[in-house]
Amino acid sequence: MRVSWKLCLIAGAAGIMCFSAGTLFAAGEKTESHAPGSIEILPAQYTFVYGDGDKFQAHNWTKTGYVGGAEEFKQHYETPEDVTIDIEGRGLLDEDPSITRNDYFGSLLVKKDDFGFVQVEFKEFPKFYDTLGGVYHRFTALEHSSIDRELELDIGTFIVEAGLTVEGWPEVEFEYEREFKDGAKSRLTWASAVEGGVTRKIIPSWQEIHETVHAFTIKAKHDVKQYTVKGEQHWELIESENRRYERNLRTV
């Protein structure tokens, strides 16, 4: 499902780009353009960690092992009809692109002076968490503990903005934003370990998070004589499913 969702976003962004560019270019007859750009490639990056790999990932927000792709891509188009197109992107993939741990970013801005604009942006990145708990050296069986699964939270946004900026007309903007969090993260509270009648809070707890936020915004602005009249309406729809895991340990 995650792969299909990403492909749909990419296909949708490409469709919006083609439709927007075609609409704005239709205002003129000439289609000549000037297109400077740059791309920075990261063919391969492999991170070796001697020690706690989970802690390294949590502190540096990057995974161990292989990562490769395009570090940065920029393209700028200008046409005689005062239409500009700016494209930026980044795509860093894991060894297996079908799993998580991928880092994506893409931005498209199509703008025509005194007419309007369309902007599309999507971003996704992973955040890692340490799986180790606390340590109490006087314990023997429960001296330290850890979570027996990897803790990773995928965070992403998808934004579409469109607006009219025709001279003499009210400026109107529409924005849709989709935010999501999917995965698992550690909690700041720790569970109890009991050994020999002594209790210490050293057992780590964690939480599964599946959260999606849909936000819609409409803005309008118009100058009336010496006054500027503004209006804005915002709606949000939140879907959240969270489950917390906490386990107390005790020796017999």
Protein backbone atom coordinates (compact mmCIF):
# COMPACT_ATOMS: atom_id res chain seq x y z
CA MET A 1 0.00 0.00 0.00
CA ARG A 2 2.78 2.43 0.80
CA VAL A 3 4.44 1.92 -2.60
CA SER A 4 1.15 2.41 -4.43
CA TRP A 5 0.46 5.56 -2.42
CA LYS A 6 3.85 7.04 -3.31
CA LEU A 7 3.39 6.20 -6.97
CA CYS A 8 -0.03 7.86 -6.92
CA LEU A 9 1.47 11.02 -5.43
CA ILE A 10 4.21 11.13 -8.06
CA ALA A 11 1.72 10.50 -10.85
CA GLY A 12 -0.64 13.11 -9.44
CA ALA A 13 2.13 15.70 -9.18
CA ALA A 14 3.16 15.00 -12.76
CA GLY A 15 -0.43 15.35 -13.91
CA ILE A 16 -0.89 18.65 -12.12
CA MET A 17 2.39 19.88 -13.59
CA CYS A 18 1.32 19.03 -17.14
CA PHE A 19 -2.15 20.52 -16.71
CA SER A 20 -0.85 23.72 -15.07
CA ALA A 21 1.91 24.25 -17.60
CA GLY A 22 -0.48 23.64 -20.47
CA THR A 23 -3.05 26.06 -19.08
CA LEU A 24 -0.56 28.84 -18.50
CA PHE A 25 1.26 28.35 -21.79
CA ALA A 26 -2.07 28.61 -23.62
CA ALA A 27 -2.09 32.33 -22.87
CA GLY A 28 0.63 32.91 -25.50
CA GLU A 29 1.65 31.58 -28.89
CA LYS A 30 5.39 31.23 -28.38
CA THR A 31 6.75 28.26 -26.43
CA GLU A 32 10.47 29.01 -26.37
CA SER A 33 11.96 28.63 -22.92
CA HIS A 34 15.22 29.03 -21.03
CA ALA A 35 15.96 26.18 -18.66
CA PRO A 36 19.02 26.36 -16.38
CA GLY A 37 19.28 23.60 -13.82
CA SER A 38 21.54 21.40 -11.71
CA ILE A 39 21.59 17.89 -10.26
CA GLU A 40 23.73 16.36 -7.52
CA ILE A 41 23.95 12.56 -7.52
CA LEU A 42 24.72 10.34 -4.53
CA PRO A 43 25.58 6.99 -6.20
CA ALA A 44 26.28 5.15 -2.95
CA GLN A 45 26.65 5.84 0.74
CA TYR A 46 27.28 3.04 3.20
CA THR A 47 27.41 3.65 6.93
CA PHE A 48 29.26 1.22 9.18
CA VAL A 49 28.55 1.46 12.90
CA TYR A 50 30.63 -0.36 15.50
CA GLY A 51 28.40 -0.42 18.55
CA ASP A 52 24.76 0.56 18.99
CA GLY A 53 23.34 1.07 15.48
CA ASP A 54 19.90 2.04 16.79
CA LYS A 55 21.35 4.87 18.87
CA PHE A 56 23.34 6.10 15.86
CA GLN A 57 20.19 6.18 13.70
CA ALA A 58 18.22 7.98 16.42
CA HIS A 59 20.86 10.68 16.93
CA ASN A 60 21.63 11.29 13.25
CA TRP A 61 18.20 10.69 11.65
CA THR A 62 19.83 8.43 9.09
CA LYS A 63 19.98 4.69 8.62
CA THR A 64 22.92 2.37 8.74
CA GLY A 65 23.90 0.48 5.62
CA TYR A 66 23.40 1.55 2.00
CA VAL A 67 21.68 4.71 0.73
CA GLY A 68 21.83 6.11 -2.80
CA GLY A 69 19.98 8.31 -5.27
CA ALA A 70 19.71 11.99 -6.15
CA GLU A 71 20.84 14.31 -3.37
CA GLU A 72 19.45 17.45 -5.03
CA PHE A 73 17.78 18.33 -8.32
CA LYS A 74 16.85 21.85 -9.49
CA GLN A 75 15.38 23.10 -12.74
CA HIS A 76 14.15 26.57 -13.72
CA TYR A 77 12.16 27.43 -16.85
CA GLU A 78 11.30 30.89 -18.19
CA THR A 79 9.13 31.64 -21.23
CA PRO A 80 8.43 34.83 -23.20
CA GLU A 81 4.86 34.74 -21.84
CA ASP A 82 6.13 35.49 -18.29
CA VAL A 83 5.53 31.91 -17.20
CA THR A 84 8.11 30.44 -14.83
CA ILE A 85 8.43 26.83 -13.71
CA ASP A 86 10.65 25.85 -10.80
CA ILE A 87 11.25 22.20 -9.95
CA GLU A 88 13.23 20.87 -6.98
CA GLY A 89 13.62 17.34 -5.73
CA ARG A 90 15.54 14.73 -3.79
CA GLY A 91 15.28 10.97 -3.66
CA LEU A 92 17.42 8.72 -1.46
CA LEU A 93 16.51 5.04 -1.52
CA ASP A 94 17.25 2.02 0.62
CA GLU A 95 18.64 -1.21 -0.80
CA ASP A 96 15.03 -2.38 -1.18
CA PRO A 97 12.82 0.55 -2.33
CA SER A 98 9.65 -1.38 -1.47
CA ILE A 99 10.32 -0.98 2.26
CA THR A 100 10.46 2.19 4.36
CA ARG A 101 13.54 4.23 5.28
CA ASN A 102 13.32 6.22 2.06
CA ASP A 103 13.87 9.98 1.92
CA TYR A 104 11.85 11.89 -0.70
CA PHE A 105 11.28 15.55 -1.47
CA GLY A 106 9.72 17.21 -4.50
CA SER A 107 8.49 20.73 -5.26
CA LEU A 108 6.88 22.20 -8.37
CA LEU A 109 5.89 25.86 -8.83
CA VAL A 110 4.18 27.07 -12.02
CA LYS A 111 3.56 30.83 -12.02
CA LYS A 112 2.35 33.44 -14.49
CA ASP A 113 2.51 37.12 -13.64
CA ASP A 114 -0.88 38.81 -13.21
CA PHE A 115 -2.70 35.50 -13.62
CA GLY A 116 -2.00 32.86 -10.97
CA PHE A 117 0.11 30.01 -9.70
CA VAL A 118 0.04 26.32 -8.82
CA GLN A 119 2.47 24.76 -6.34
CA VAL A 120 2.83 21.08 -5.44
CA GLU A 121 5.15 19.76 -2.74
CA PHE A 122 5.65 16.37 -1.16
CA LYS A 123 8.13 15.19 1.43
CA GLU A 124 8.77 11.96 3.29
CA PHE A 125 11.57 10.98 5.65
CA PRO A 126 12.18 8.44 8.43
CA LYS A 127 12.98 9.16 12.06
CA PHE A 128 14.63 6.46 14.16
CA TYR A 129 14.48 5.82 17.91
CA ASP A 130 16.79 4.03 20.32
CA THR A 131 15.53 0.66 21.56
CA LEU A 132 17.64 0.44 24.74
CA GLY A 133 16.28 1.02 28.22
CA GLY A 134 18.05 2.04 31.39
CA VAL A 135 20.77 0.19 33.29
CA TYR A 136 20.97 -0.71 36.96
CA HIS A 137 24.23 -2.54 37.67
CA ARG A 138 23.11 -4.03 41.00
CA PHE A 139 20.58 -6.16 39.15
CA THR A 140 21.80 -9.48 37.78
CA ALA A 141 18.97 -10.85 35.60
CA LEU A 142 17.44 -7.44 34.80
CA GLU A 143 20.56 -5.31 34.58
CA HIS A 144 19.47 -3.80 31.27
CA SER A 145 16.72 -4.28 28.68
CA SER A 146 15.79 -3.38 25.14
CA ILE A 147 12.83 -3.52 22.75
CA ASP A 148 12.88 -6.54 20.45
CA ARG A 149 11.86 -4.60 17.34
CA GLU A 150 13.14 -1.65 15.33
CA LEU A 151 11.58 1.71 16.13
CA GLU A 152 11.07 3.88 13.06
CA LEU A 153 8.49 6.56 12.30
CA ASP A 154 7.85 7.62 8.72
CA ILE A 155 6.77 11.27 8.50
CA GLY A 156 5.47 12.95 5.38
CA THR A 157 3.44 15.79 3.86
CA PHE A 158 1.74 16.41 0.54
CA ILE A 159 0.65 19.99 -0.27
CA VAL A 160 -1.21 21.50 -3.21
CA GLU A 161 -1.68 25.27 -3.47
CA ALA A 162 -3.39 27.21 -6.25
CA GLY A 163 -4.24 30.89 -6.54
CA LEU A 164 -5.53 33.63 -8.82
CA THR A 165 -3.70 36.96 -8.89
CA VAL A 166 -5.47 38.77 -11.74
CA GLU A 167 -5.10 42.55 -11.50
CA GLY A 168 -8.31 44.21 -10.32
CA TRP A 169 -9.78 40.93 -9.06
CA PRO A 170 -9.79 39.59 -5.49
CA GLU A 171 -6.79 37.36 -4.79
CA VAL A 172 -8.05 33.86 -4.03
CA GLU A 173 -5.94 30.93 -2.81
CA PHE A 174 -6.82 27.30 -2.10
CA GLU A 175 -4.58 24.91 -0.17
CA TYR A 176 -4.83 21.20 0.60
CA GLU A 177 -2.32 19.54 2.92
CA ARG A 178 -2.02 15.90 3.89
CA GLU A 179 0.26 15.01 6.80
CA PHE A 180 0.94 11.50 8.02
CA LYS A 181 2.91 9.58 10.63
CA ASP A 182 3.25 5.84 10.35
CA GLY A 183 5.40 3.49 12.41
CA ALA A 184 6.61 3.19 15.99
CA LYS A 185 8.52 5.44 18.40
CA SER A 186 9.89 5.17 21.91
CA ARG A 187 8.13 6.75 24.88
CA LEU A 188 9.68 8.97 27.53
CA THR A 189 8.11 6.93 30.35
CA TRP A 190 9.76 3.62 31.34
CA ALA A 191 8.19 0.58 32.98
CA SER A 192 9.37 -1.06 36.20
CA ALA A 193 11.94 -3.81 36.70
CA VAL A 194 11.70 -5.56 40.07
CA GLU A 195 14.52 -7.77 41.36
CA GLY A 196 15.18 -8.76 44.97
CA GLY A 197 12.53 -6.36 46.24
CA VAL A 198 14.17 -3.39 44.48
CA THR A 199 12.24 -1.49 41.79
CA ARG A 200 13.84 0.61 39.08
CA LYS A 201 12.26 2.32 36.07
CA ILE A 202 14.56 0.94 33.36
CA ILE A 203 12.23 -0.98 31.01
CA PRO A 204 11.62 0.96 27.75
CA SER A 205 8.12 1.46 26.40
CA TRP A 206 7.04 2.23 22.85
CA GLN A 207 4.02 3.27 20.84
CA GLU A 208 2.60 2.43 17.43
CA ILE A 209 1.33 5.51 15.55
CA HIS A 210 -0.89 5.63 12.47
CA GLU A 211 -2.02 9.21 12.00
CA THR A 212 -3.29 11.18 9.01
CA VAL A 213 -4.36 14.84 8.91
CA HIS A 214 -6.27 16.36 5.99
CA ALA A 215 -6.33 20.18 6.02
CA PHE A 216 -8.20 22.50 3.64
CA THR A 217 -7.75 26.28 3.55
CA ILE A 218 -9.37 29.00 1.44
CA LYS A 219 -7.98 32.54 1.53
CA ALA A 220 -9.21 35.73 -0.13
CA LYS A 221 -7.83 39.26 -0.21
CA HIS A 222 -9.01 42.39 -1.99
CA ASP A 223 -8.14 46.09 -1.84
CA VAL A 224 -11.13 48.38 -1.46
CA LYS A 225 -10.01 52.01 -1.72
CA GLN A 226 -7.60 52.55 1.21
CA TYR A 227 -8.48 49.27 2.92
CA THR A 228 -7.36 45.67 2.47
CA VAL A 229 -10.06 43.13 3.21
CA LYS A 230 -8.92 39.59 4.07
CA GLY A 231 -10.77 36.38 4.80
CA GLU A 232 -9.68 32.83 5.60
CA GLN A 233 -11.47 29.55 6.33
CA HIS A 234 -9.69 26.41 7.54
CA TRP A 235 -10.91 22.81 8.00
CA GLU A 236 -9.08 19.78 9.40
CA LEU A 237 -9.92 16.08 9.44
CA ILE A 238 -7.75 13.95 11.74
CA GLU A 239 -7.57 10.16 11.67
CA SER A 240 -5.46 8.66 14.44
CA GLU A 241 -4.89 5.13 15.69
CA ASN A 242 -2.29 4.75 18.43
CA ARG A 243 -1.33 1.82 20.64
CA ARG A 244 1.08 1.99 23.55
CA TYR A 245 3.18 -0.96 24.74
CA GLU A 246 4.55 -1.13 28.27
CA ARG A 247 5.75 -4.21 30.14
CA ASN A 248 6.85 -4.55 33.76
CA LEU A 249 9.44 -7.26 34.51
CA ARG A 250 9.95 -9.11 37.79
CA THR A 251 12.27 -11.91 38.81
CA VAL A 252 10.76 -14.89 40.66
